[in-house]
mmCIF file of C-alpha atoms in Angstrom:
data_model
loop_
_atom_site.group_PDB
_atom_site.id
_atom_site.type_symbol
_atom_site.label_atom_id
_atom_site.label_comp_id
_atom_site.label_asym_id
_atom_site.label_seq_id
_atom_site.Cartn_x
_atom_site.Cartn_y
_atom_site.Cartn_z
ATOM 1 C CA MET A 937 -7.854 9.220 4.611
ATOM 2 C CA SER A 938 -8.776 10.936 7.651
ATOM 3 C CA GLU A 939 -7.135 8.318 10.585
ATOM 4 C CA LEU A 940 -3.451 9.048 7.828
ATOM 5 C CA LYS A 941 -2.961 12.600 10.136
ATOM 6 C CA THR A 942 0.556 11.959 10.996
ATOM 7 C CA SER A 943 3.670 11.145 8.603
ATOM 8 C CA GLU A 944 4.398 7.934 11.360
ATOM 9 C CA ALA A 945 0.716 6.818 10.280
ATOM 10 C CA ILE A 946 0.992 6.802 6.607
ATOM 11 C CA ILE A 947 4.529 5.123 6.655
ATOM 12 C CA GLN A 948 3.086 2.642 8.831
ATOM 13 C CA LYS A 949 0.294 1.883 5.943
ATOM 14 C CA ILE A 950 2.741 1.988 3.281
ATOM 15 C CA GLU A 951 5.112 -0.393 5.119
ATOM 16 C CA THR A 952 1.988 -2.874 5.875
ATOM 17 C CA ASP A 953 1.077 -2.840 2.014
ATOM 18 C CA ARG A 954 4.441 -3.114 0.817
ATOM 19 C CA ALA A 955 5.667 -6.236 2.903
ATOM 20 C CA LYS A 956 2.698 -8.184 1.355
ATOM 21 C CA LEU A 957 4.574 -7.889 -2.050
ATOM 22 C CA VAL A 958 7.730 -7.820 -0.486
ATOM 23 C CA ARG A 959 6.818 -11.399 0.717
ATOM 24 C CA LEU A 960 5.551 -12.657 -2.093
ATOM 25 C CA TYR A 961 8.827 -11.667 -4.116
ATOM 26 C CA ARG A 962 11.182 -12.936 -2.057
ATOM 27 C CA SER A 963 10.398 -16.589 -1.622
ATOM 28 C CA VAL A 964 10.562 -17.747 -4.993
ATOM 29 C CA PRO A 965 13.595 -18.018 -7.185
ATOM 30 C CA VAL A 966 15.343 -15.079 -9.037
ATOM 31 C CA THR A 967 14.772 -17.214 -12.242
ATOM 32 C CA ALA A 968 11.141 -16.776 -11.678
ATOM 33 C CA VAL A 969 11.112 -13.572 -10.698
ATOM 34 C CA GLU A 970 12.909 -12.384 -13.929
ATOM 35 C CA LYS A 971 10.612 -14.357 -16.076
ATOM 36 C CA ALA A 972 7.835 -12.294 -18.278
ATOM 37 C CA GLU A 973 4.936 -14.229 -17.198
ATOM 38 C CA LEU A 974 2.376 -11.969 -15.800
ATOM 39 C CA PRO A 975 -0.589 -10.879 -17.614
ATOM 40 C CA ASN A 976 0.619 -7.758 -18.917
ATOM 41 C CA GLY A 977 3.506 -9.531 -20.603
ATOM 42 C CA TRP A 978 5.796 -8.391 -17.690
ATOM 43 C CA SER A 979 7.890 -9.793 -15.026
ATOM 44 C CA VAL A 980 8.132 -9.686 -11.303
ATOM 45 C CA LYS A 981 11.671 -7.736 -11.458
ATOM 46 C CA ASP A 982 9.714 -5.469 -14.252
ATOM 47 C CA VAL A 983 6.650 -4.696 -12.033
ATOM 48 C CA LEU A 984 9.307 -4.269 -9.243
ATOM 49 C CA GLY A 985 10.944 -1.519 -11.335
ATOM 50 C CA HIS A 986 7.764 0.513 -12.403
ATOM 51 C CA LEU A 987 6.853 0.261 -8.477
ATOM 52 C CA ALA A 988 10.287 2.307 -7.751
ATOM 53 C CA ALA A 989 10.010 4.268 -10.755
ATOM 54 C CA TRP A 990 7.031 5.563 -9.276
ATOM 55 C CA GLU A 991 7.858 5.861 -5.654
ATOM 56 C CA TRP A 992 10.811 8.042 -6.723
ATOM 57 C CA TYR A 993 8.051 9.954 -9.145
ATOM 58 C CA CYS A 994 6.508 10.387 -5.965
ATOM 59 C CA VAL A 995 9.427 11.392 -3.850
ATOM 60 C CA ASP A 996 10.501 14.390 -6.875
ATOM 61 C CA ARG A 997 6.887 15.405 -6.291
ATOM 62 C CA LEU A 998 6.463 15.494 -2.868
ATOM 63 C CA GLN A 999 9.438 17.363 -2.438
ATOM 64 C CA GLU A 1000 8.299 20.144 -4.865
ATOM 65 C CA SER A 1001 5.210 20.014 -2.374
ATOM 66 C CA GLN A 1002 6.597 21.024 0.556
ATOM 67 C CA HIS A 1003 4.874 24.746 0.173
ATOM 68 C CA THR A 1004 2.363 24.264 -2.270
ATOM 69 C CA VAL A 1005 -0.089 21.401 -3.438
ATOM 70 C CA ALA A 1006 0.438 22.358 -6.755
ATOM 71 C CA PRO A 1007 2.575 19.995 -8.153
ATOM 72 C CA THR A 1008 0.412 16.898 -6.416
ATOM 73 C CA GLU A 1009 -2.334 18.759 -8.957
ATOM 74 C CA THR A 1010 -0.890 18.117 -11.881
ATOM 75 C CA GLU A 1011 -2.250 15.771 -14.584
ATOM 76 C CA ILE A 1012 0.121 13.563 -15.824
ATOM 77 C CA ASP A 1013 -0.224 11.226 -19.106
ATOM 78 C CA THR A 1014 -0.021 7.911 -16.748
ATOM 79 C CA ASP A 1015 0.983 5.534 -19.520
ATOM 80 C CA SER A 1016 3.527 7.578 -21.205
ATOM 81 C CA ILE A 1017 5.036 7.506 -18.103
ATOM 82 C CA ASN A 1018 4.672 3.768 -17.523
ATOM 83 C CA ARG A 1019 6.151 3.037 -21.268
ATOM 84 C CA ASN A 1020 9.175 5.505 -20.387
ATOM 85 C CA PHE A 1021 9.718 3.635 -16.734
ATOM 86 C CA TYR A 1022 9.060 0.218 -18.282
ATOM 87 C CA GLU A 1023 11.916 1.167 -21.342
ATOM 88 C CA GLU A 1024 14.433 3.105 -19.110
ATOM 89 C CA ARG A 1025 14.602 -0.041 -16.787
ATOM 90 C CA ALA A 1026 13.969 -3.028 -19.323
ATOM 91 C CA GLU A 1027 17.698 -3.673 -19.447
ATOM 92 C CA TRP A 1028 18.656 -3.371 -16.030
ATOM 93 C CA SER A 1029 19.747 -6.657 -13.961
ATOM 94 C CA TRP A 1030 17.792 -8.180 -10.784
ATOM 95 C CA GLU A 1031 20.577 -6.810 -8.486
ATOM 96 C CA GLU A 1032 19.634 -3.187 -10.038
ATOM 97 C CA ILE A 1033 15.890 -3.344 -9.591
ATOM 98 C CA GLU A 1034 16.203 -4.821 -6.210
ATOM 99 C CA TYR A 1035 18.590 -1.995 -5.327
ATOM 100 C CA ASP A 1036 16.459 0.930 -6.767
ATOM 101 C CA PHE A 1037 13.173 -0.996 -5.265
ATOM 102 C CA ARG A 1038 14.563 -0.722 -1.539
ATOM 103 C CA ALA A 1039 16.368 2.722 -1.942
ATOM 104 C CA ALA A 1040 13.248 4.322 -3.781
ATOM 105 C CA HIS A 1041 11.477 3.060 -0.868
ATOM 106 C CA ALA A 1042 13.657 4.373 1.609
ATOM 107 C CA GLU A 1043 13.613 7.904 0.494
ATOM 108 C CA LEU A 1044 9.992 8.117 0.131
ATOM 109 C CA LEU A 1045 9.972 7.532 3.885
ATOM 110 C CA ARG A 1046 12.301 9.909 4.517
ATOM 111 C CA THR A 1047 10.462 12.428 2.152
ATOM 112 C CA ILE A 1048 7.180 11.743 4.371
ATOM 113 C CA ARG A 1049 9.105 12.218 7.440
ATOM 114 C CA ALA A 1050 10.626 15.443 6.538
ATOM 115 C CA PHE A 1051 7.919 16.600 4.659
ATOM 116 C CA PRO A 1052 5.385 19.667 6.906
ATOM 117 C CA GLN A 1053 3.256 18.423 8.821
ATOM 118 C CA GLU A 1054 0.619 21.470 7.849
ATOM 119 C CA MET A 1055 0.982 20.201 3.943
ATOM 120 C CA LEU A 1056 0.846 15.954 4.891
ATOM 121 C CA GLY A 1057 -2.538 16.541 5.962
ATOM 122 C CA HIS A 1058 -3.536 18.193 2.534
ATOM 123 C CA GLU A 1059 -6.036 16.122 0.764
ATOM 124 C CA GLN A 1060 -4.025 16.082 -2.537
ATOM 125 C CA VAL A 1061 -0.858 14.980 -0.563
ATOM 126 C CA GLN A 1062 -2.287 12.549 0.829
ATOM 127 C CA GLU A 1063 -4.108 11.261 -2.359
ATOM 128 C CA TRP A 1064 -0.929 11.419 -4.266
ATOM 129 C CA ILE A 1065 1.083 9.084 -1.712
ATOM 130 C CA GLY A 1066 -1.814 6.911 -1.801
ATOM 131 C CA GLU A 1067 -2.120 5.989 -4.901
ATOM 132 C CA ASN A 1068 1.630 6.013 -5.578
ATOM 133 C CA THR A 1069 2.164 3.759 -2.634
ATOM 134 C CA TRP A 1070 -0.284 1.450 -1.035
ATOM 135 C CA GLU A 1071 -3.600 1.814 -3.894
ATOM 136 C CA HIS A 1072 -0.249 1.240 -6.684
ATOM 137 C CA TYR A 1073 0.850 -2.053 -4.893
ATOM 138 C CA GLU A 1074 -2.505 -3.137 -4.419
ATOM 139 C CA GLU A 1075 -3.050 -2.552 -8.776
ATOM 140 C CA HIS A 1076 -0.412 -5.617 -8.647
ATOM 141 C CA PHE A 1077 -1.320 -7.706 -6.114
ATOM 142 C CA ASP A 1078 -3.405 -9.818 -7.349
ATOM 143 C CA ASP A 1079 -1.471 -11.082 -10.474
ATOM 144 C CA LEU A 1080 1.756 -10.865 -7.983
ATOM 145 C CA GLN A 1081 -0.227 -13.256 -5.767
ATOM 146 C CA ARG A 1082 -1.461 -15.604 -9.073
ATOM 147 C CA TRP A 1083 2.587 -15.916 -9.923
ATOM 148 C CA HIS A 1084 3.370 -16.509 -6.173
ATOM 149 C CA ARG A 1085 1.012 -19.268 -6.255
ATOM 150 C CA ARG A 1086 2.035 -21.122 -9.372
ATOM 151 C CA HIS A 1087 5.841 -20.985 -8.300
ATOM 152 C CA THR A 1088 4.925 -22.377 -4.467
ATOM 153 C CA GLY A 1089 1.924 -23.818 -4.738
ATOM 154 C CA ASN A 1090 1.248 -21.491 -1.394
ATOM 155 C CA LYS A 1091 -2.290 -21.208 -1.975
ATOM 156 C CA SER A 1092 -2.291 -18.646 1.258
ATOM 157 C CA ARG A 1093 -2.728 -14.968 1.044
#
C-alpha cells in the first residue's frame, strides 16, 4: 500500500472501487435491489447497509486514532458486528439505506482528508482503511455483479 501515502491518493482508490458497486445497483429497479436474492440470503439493499455501517465504524475508529494507532489495532468480533449491523438496518427502507450509504461515505472522505498526514501513512491505519473500503467492496463485488447480470443481461464488467 506504499503508493497510498496521501489522503487524496487513498480517496482516489476508494472512489474508483466504490464507483464500480454504485454503477451496478443504480442501473437496476429498486424492486430488484430490495429482493433477498444474493447467495448469502441478503438483498443488495442489505449489502449497501452493511457497507455503510462498516464505513461509519471506520470513521469512528479513525477519529479515535488521530494521535495513536491503537484503535485500528484492536481485535474485533467481525461476525457479531456484522449481525448487529444487519439487524439494526433490516427494517430500514431503501431510501434510508441509500441515504446512509452516501452519508457514511461522505463522512469517511471528510475524516480521511482531516486525518493527520503523519498518522495516515502508518501501516495499521492504511490497513484499517483498506479493509473497510476497497477490500470490503471487492468482497461483495462478484455477487453484486452476478446479480446485476441477471437483472440487466449485461455481460460486461
